[in-house]
Coordinates of C-alpha atoms in Angstrom, one line a residue:
X1 CA 67.0 -4.1 -1.2
X2 CA 63.9 -6.1 -0.5
X3 CA 64.5 -9.9 -1.1
X4 CA 61.6 -10.8 -3.3
X5 CA 62.3 -14.6 -3.1
X6 CA 61.8 -14.4 0.7
X7 CA 58.6 -12.4 0.2
X8 CA 57.3 -15.2 -2.1
X9 CA 58.2 -17.8 0.6
X10 CA 56.4 -15.9 3.3
X11 CA 53.3 -15.4 1.2
X12 CA 53.2 -19.1 0.1
X13 CA 53.6 -20.2 3.7
X14 CA 50.8 -17.9 4.7
X15 CA 48.5 -19.3 2.0
X16 CA 49.3 -22.8 3.1
X17 CA 48.5 -22.1 6.7
X18 CA 45.2 -20.4 5.6
X19 CA 44.3 -23.6 3.7
X20 CA 45.2 -25.8 6.7
X21 CA 43.0 -23.7 9.0
X22 CA 40.1 -23.9 6.5
X23 CA 40.4 -27.7 6.5
X24 CA 40.8 -27.9 10.2
X25 CA 43.7 -30.3 9.9
X26 CA 47.0 -30.4 11.9
X27 CA 47.8 -28.7 15.1
X28 CA 45.2 -25.9 15.0
X29 CA 46.7 -23.9 17.9
X30 CA 50.3 -23.9 16.4
X31 CA 49.0 -23.2 12.9
X32 CA 46.8 -20.3 14.2
X33 CA 49.7 -18.8 16.1
X34 CA 52.0 -18.9 13.1
X35 CA 49.2 -17.6 10.8
X36 CA 48.6 -14.7 13.3
X37 CA 52.3 -13.9 13.4
X38 CA 52.7 -13.8 9.6
X39 CA 49.5 -11.9 8.8
X40 CA 50.9 -8.3 9.5
X41 CA 54.0 -9.2 7.4
X42 CA 51.8 -10.4 4.5
X43 CA 49.7 -7.3 4.7
X44 CA 52.8 -5.2 4.5
X45 CA 54.1 -7.2 1.5
X46 CA 50.7 -6.6 -0.2
X47 CA 50.9 -2.9 0.4
X48 CA 54.4 -2.6 -0.9
X49 CA 53.5 -4.6 -4.1
X50 CA 50.4 -2.4 -4.6
X51 CA 52.4 0.9 -4.4
X52 CA 55.0 -0.4 -6.9
X53 CA 52.2 -1.6 -9.2
X54 CA 50.5 1.8 -9.0
X55 CA 53.7 3.6 -9.8
X56 CA 54.2 1.3 -12.9
X57 CA 50.7 2.0 -14.0
X58 CA 51.1 5.7 -13.6
X59 CA 54.4 5.8 -15.5
X60 CA 52.7 3.8 -18.3
X61 CA 49.9 6.4 -18.4
X62 CA 52.4 9.2 -19.2
X63 CA 52.5 8.1 -22.8
X64 CA 48.8 8.4 -23.1
X65 CA 47.9 12.1 -23.9
X66 CA 44.4 11.7 -22.3
X67 CA 45.8 10.2 -19.1
X68 CA 49.1 12.0 -18.8
X69 CA 47.8 14.9 -16.6
X70 CA 46.3 12.4 -14.1
X71 CA 49.5 10.4 -14.0
X72 CA 51.6 13.5 -13.4
X73 CA 49.4 14.3 -10.4
X74 CA 49.6 10.8 -8.9
X75 CA 53.2 10.0 -9.4
X76 CA 54.8 12.4 -6.9
X77 CA 52.6 11.1 -4.1
X78 CA 53.2 7.5 -5.0
X79 CA 57.0 7.9 -5.2
X80 CA 57.0 9.8 -1.9
X81 CA 55.0 6.9 -0.3
X82 CA 57.2 4.1 -1.6
X83 CA 60.2 4.6 0.8
X84 CA 57.9 4.7 3.8
X85 CA 56.2 1.5 2.7
X86 CA 59.6 -0.1 2.0
X87 CA 60.9 0.8 5.5
X88 CA 57.7 -0.6 7.1
X89 CA 58.2 -3.8 5.2
X90 CA 61.9 -4.0 6.2
X91 CA 60.9 -3.6 9.8
X92 CA 58.2 -6.3 9.4
X93 CA 60.9 -8.7 8.1
X94 CA 63.3 -8.2 11.0
X95 CA 63.8 -11.4 13.1
X96 CA 61.5 -11.4 16.1
X97 CA 62.5 -11.9 19.6
X98 CA 60.4 -15.0 20.4
X99 CA 59.9 -13.7 23.9
X100 CA 58.3 -10.4 22.9
X101 CA 54.7 -11.6 23.2
X102 CA 55.3 -13.1 26.7
X103 CA 54.3 -11.8 30.1
X104 CA 57.2 -10.5 32.2
X105 CA 58.6 -10.5 35.7
X106 CA 59.6 -7.0 36.9
X107 CA 62.2 -6.9 39.7
X108 CA 63.2 -3.6 41.4
X109 CA 65.8 -3.2 44.1
X110 CA 67.4 0.0 45.6
X111 CA 71.0 0.6 44.8
X112 CA 73.4 3.2 46.2
X113 CA 71.7 5.9 48.3
X114 CA 70.2 4.2 51.4
X115 CA 66.6 5.2 52.3
X116 CA 66.4 7.6 49.4
X117 CA 67.2 4.8 47.0
X118 CA 64.5 2.7 48.5
X119 CA 62.0 5.5 48.1
X120 CA 63.0 5.9 44.5
X121 CA 62.5 2.2 44.0
X122 CA 59.0 2.7 45.2
X123 CA 58.5 5.6 42.8
X124 CA 59.6 3.3 39.9
X125 CA 57.2 0.6 41.0
X126 CA 54.3 3.0 40.9
X127 CA 55.5 4.3 37.5
X128 CA 55.4 0.9 36.0
X129 CA 52.0 0.1 37.7
X130 CA 50.5 3.2 36.1
X131 CA 52.0 2.4 32.7
X132 CA 50.6 -1.1 32.9
X133 CA 47.1 0.2 33.9
X134 CA 47.2 2.6 30.9
X135 CA 47.9 -0.3 28.5
X136 CA 45.3 -2.5 30.1
X137 CA 47.8 -5.0 31.5
X138 CA 47.4 -7.0 34.7
X139 CA 50.0 -6.0 37.3
X140 CA 50.3 -8.3 40.2
X141 CA 52.9 -7.8 43.0
X142 CA 54.0 -11.3 44.1
X143 CA 56.8 -10.4 46.6
X144 CA 57.5 -7.1 48.3
X145 CA 59.7 -6.0 51.2
X146 CA 59.1 -2.4 52.3
X147 CA 61.0 0.0 54.6
X148 CA 59.4 1.7 57.5
X149 CA 58.9 5.1 55.7
X150 CA 57.4 3.6 52.5
X151 CA 60.5 2.7 50.4
X152 CA 61.1 -0.6 48.7
X153 CA 63.8 -3.0 49.7
X154 CA 62.8 -5.5 47.0
X155 CA 59.7 -6.0 44.8
X156 CA 58.8 -8.7 42.2
X157 CA 55.8 -8.2 40.0
X158 CA 54.1 -10.3 37.4
X159 CA 52.8 -8.4 34.4
X160 CA 50.5 -10.0 31.8
X161 CA 48.9 -8.5 28.7
X162 CA 49.7 -7.9 25.0
X163 CA 53.4 -7.7 24.1
X164 CA 54.4 -7.0 27.7
X165 CA 58.1 -8.0 27.3
X166 CA 58.4 -6.3 23.9
X167 CA 57.5 -3.0 25.5
X168 CA 59.4 -3.3 28.8
X169 CA 62.6 -5.2 27.9
X170 CA 64.7 -2.1 27.4
X171 CA 63.9 -1.0 31.0
X172 CA 66.5 -3.3 32.5
X173 CA 69.5 -1.5 34.1
X174 CA 70.4 1.1 36.6
X175 CA 68.0 4.0 37.0
X176 CA 69.6 7.1 38.6
X177 CA 67.7 9.8 40.4
X178 CA 68.9 13.4 41.3
X179 CA 66.7 15.2 43.8
X180 CA 66.4 16.6 47.3
X181 CA 65.4 13.6 49.4
X182 CA 62.4 13.6 51.7
X183 CA 64.8 12.6 54.4
X184 CA 67.2 15.6 53.8
X185 CA 66.4 18.7 55.8
X186 CA 69.2 20.8 54.3
X187 CA 67.8 21.0 50.8
X188 CA 70.8 19.4 49.1
X189 CA 70.4 17.5 45.9
X190 CA 71.4 13.8 46.3
X191 CA 72.1 11.2 43.7
X192 CA 70.9 7.6 44.3
X193 CA 69.9 4.7 42.2
X194 CA 67.7 1.6 41.8
X195 CA 68.1 -1.4 39.6
X196 CA 65.3 -2.7 37.3
X197 CA 65.3 -6.1 35.8
X198 CA 62.6 -7.2 33.3
X199 CA 62.6 -10.9 32.6
X200 CA 60.4 -12.8 30.0
X201 CA 58.2 -15.3 31.8
X202 CA 59.4 -18.8 31.2
X203 CA 57.1 -21.6 30.1
X204 CA 57.3 -25.2 31.4
X205 CA 58.9 -26.3 28.2
X206 CA 61.7 -23.7 28.3
X207 CA 63.4 -24.9 31.5
X208 CA 63.5 -28.4 33.0
X209 CA 64.3 -28.3 36.7
X210 CA 65.6 -31.3 38.5
X211 CA 63.9 -31.5 41.9
X212 CA 67.1 -32.9 43.4
X213 CA 68.7 -29.5 42.7
X214 CA 66.2 -27.7 44.9
X215 CA 66.1 -27.0 48.6
X216 CA 62.7 -25.9 49.7
X217 CA 62.1 -24.3 53.1
X218 CA 58.9 -23.1 54.7
X219 CA 58.8 -20.2 57.2
X220 CA 56.5 -17.8 58.8
X221 CA 55.4 -14.9 56.6
X222 CA 56.2 -11.4 57.9
X223 CA 53.3 -9.0 58.2
X224 CA 52.4 -5.5 59.0
X225 CA 51.8 -6.3 62.7
X226 CA 48.6 -6.9 64.7
X227 CA 45.9 -8.9 63.0
X228 CA 47.9 -8.9 59.7
X229 CA 50.7 -11.2 61.0
X230 CA 50.6 -14.6 59.3
X231 CA 50.8 -17.2 62.1
X232 CA 51.2 -20.2 59.9
X233 CA 54.4 -21.4 58.2
X234 CA 53.1 -20.6 54.7
X235 CA 56.0 -18.6 53.2
X236 CA 58.2 -20.6 50.8
X237 CA 61.9 -20.2 50.0
X238 CA 63.3 -22.2 47.1
X239 CA 67.1 -22.4 46.6
X240 CA 68.4 -23.7 43.2
X241 CA 71.6 -25.2 44.3
X242 CA 73.5 -25.3 41.0
X243 CA 72.9 -21.6 40.2
X244 CA 72.6 -20.3 43.8
X245 CA 69.3 -18.5 42.9
X246 CA 67.0 -18.0 45.9
X247 CA 63.4 -17.1 45.5
X248 CA 60.7 -16.5 48.1
X249 CA 56.9 -16.1 48.1
X250 CA 54.8 -15.0 51.1
X251 CA 51.2 -15.3 50.1
X252 CA 48.7 -16.9 52.5
X253 CA 48.6 -20.2 50.7
X254 CA 51.6 -22.4 50.9
X255 CA 50.6 -24.3 47.8
X256 CA 50.2 -20.9 45.9
X257 CA 53.6 -19.8 47.3
X258 CA 55.3 -22.9 45.9
X259 CA 53.7 -22.3 42.5
X260 CA 54.8 -18.6 42.4
X261 CA 58.3 -19.4 43.6
X262 CA 58.8 -22.1 41.0
X263 CA 57.5 -19.7 38.3
X264 CA 60.0 -17.0 39.4
X265 CA 62.8 -19.6 39.5
X266 CA 62.0 -20.9 36.0
X267 CA 61.9 -17.3 34.7
X268 CA 65.3 -16.4 36.3
X269 CA 66.9 -19.5 34.9
X270 CA 65.4 -18.9 31.5
X271 CA 66.7 -15.3 31.6
X272 CA 70.2 -16.6 32.5
X273 CA 70.1 -18.8 29.4
X274 CA 68.9 -16.0 27.2
X275 CA 71.6 -13.6 28.4
X276 CA 74.3 -16.3 27.8
X277 CA 73.1 -16.8 24.2
X278 CA 72.8 -13.0 23.6
X279 CA 76.3 -12.4 24.9
X280 CA 77.7 -15.0 22.6
X281 CA 75.7 -13.7 19.6
X282 CA 76.4 -10.0 20.2
X283 CA 80.0 -10.1 21.4
X284 CA 81.0 -7.6 18.7
X285 CA 77.9 -5.4 18.9
X286 CA 78.4 -1.8 19.9
X287 CA 74.7 -1.2 20.5
X288 CA 73.9 -0.7 24.2
X289 CA 70.1 -0.8 23.9
X290 CA 68.9 -4.1 25.2
X291 CA 72.4 -5.3 26.0
X292 CA 71.0 -6.9 29.1
X293 CA 73.9 -5.5 31.3
X294 CA 72.1 -4.9 34.6
X295 CA 75.0 -2.9 35.9
X296 CA 74.7 -0.3 33.1
X297 CA 73.4 3.1 34.0
X298 CA 70.7 3.6 31.5
X299 CA 68.7 6.6 32.6
X300 CA 68.8 9.7 34.9
X301 CA 65.7 11.3 36.5
X302 CA 66.6 14.9 37.4
X303 CA 63.7 16.2 39.5
X304 CA 64.9 19.8 40.1
X305 CA 65.0 20.4 36.4
X306 CA 62.1 18.1 35.5
X307 CA 64.4 16.3 33.1
X308 CA 64.8 12.7 32.1
X309 CA 67.8 11.5 30.0
X310 CA 68.2 8.0 28.5
X311 CA 71.9 7.7 28.1
X312 CA 71.8 4.8 25.6
X313 CA 70.2 6.9 22.8
X314 CA 70.9 10.4 24.1
X315 CA 67.2 11.2 24.5
X316 CA 66.3 14.0 26.9
X317 CA 62.7 14.9 27.8
X318 CA 61.5 17.7 30.0
X319 CA 58.3 16.0 31.1
X320 CA 59.4 14.1 34.2
X321 CA 56.1 14.5 36.1
X322 CA 54.3 12.8 33.2
X323 CA 56.9 10.0 33.0
X324 CA 56.6 9.2 36.7
X325 CA 52.8 9.1 36.2
X326 CA 53.3 6.3 33.7
X327 CA 53.7 8.1 30.4
X328 CA 56.5 6.0 29.1
X329 CA 55.5 5.4 25.4
X330 CA 57.7 8.2 23.9
X331 CA 60.8 6.7 25.6
X332 CA 60.0 3.1 24.8
X333 CA 59.1 3.9 21.2
X334 CA 62.4 5.7 20.8
X335 CA 64.4 2.8 22.3
X336 CA 62.5 0.3 20.0
X337 CA 63.2 2.4 16.9
X338 CA 66.9 2.7 17.8
X339 CA 67.1 -1.1 18.3
X340 CA 65.4 -1.7 14.9
X341 CA 67.7 0.8 13.1
X342 CA 70.7 -1.0 14.6
X343 CA 69.4 -4.4 13.5
X344 CA 68.6 -3.1 10.0
X345 CA 72.2 -1.7 9.7
X346 CA 73.6 -5.1 10.8
X347 CA 71.5 -6.9 8.2
X348 CA 72.7 -4.4 5.5
X349 CA 69.2 -3.2 4.9

């Protein structure tokens, strides 16, 4: 059931914001942001009202002998369209995660499986890079530690663009791979894993950090050898004493390293707060999608069979090559739809 009083409130608020923008009064940036957020909802409300009005008009035309035939032609299509429009409106009315529009920090680390796990972590990094490129996002690696044969010990990337966190937030968890490792000469299939964490980027107003809680160390950046070795103490390591979080940055500029490390620290502290709130709010929830449990095995990549399985929603695709090349939309769309369906059920929609 669509709550019409709420629809009226949303429309009235939208019209008020529109008038404020026309007058140029108030906090234009804040008003513009709220106006932009409400606009797709108001457009969905208008479409729902229009379809209902068209159905009412067509039903009234049934009593007119001259218009009855036309009404009988239009009514089936209009009635078939109404449930789709109602669902779209219900989805538009769902409470939004305020972090959805934010940039994100992507962290990937190898799990069980030794060098093969490190190589798989590198494959995942390239998968997300390609997905970001396809969506026109900016993908910047801000910290990376590699193994001698090209695997990843740890990588942190900053991704900016439209709705980055909304698209990637369900990627957090343990990703398992089943394949014959490059390091295995016997041709046996091994199972290894890597952990992915996607954190919404924190803003200065989200987290206030007491400088007395920080220990900041400078050190020499490691390099690839030869002329690439950084001979100045520019790398920065920041330890947040209360939480025990340690972040590092190894760019050439010490000033830039402090800036990056503080941003990563704010983001991790912000994520800790979000997870705490989510855990309290969803203690009784059975949905696993977006649960934030980083120890949860969410997906298996089976290379011999070209199969990918997302265990949270039981989705299986036989297009692993395309997925590893960055074709993630089908998976992300399915995870998003499942999360929306769960939320609709919880709201009694």
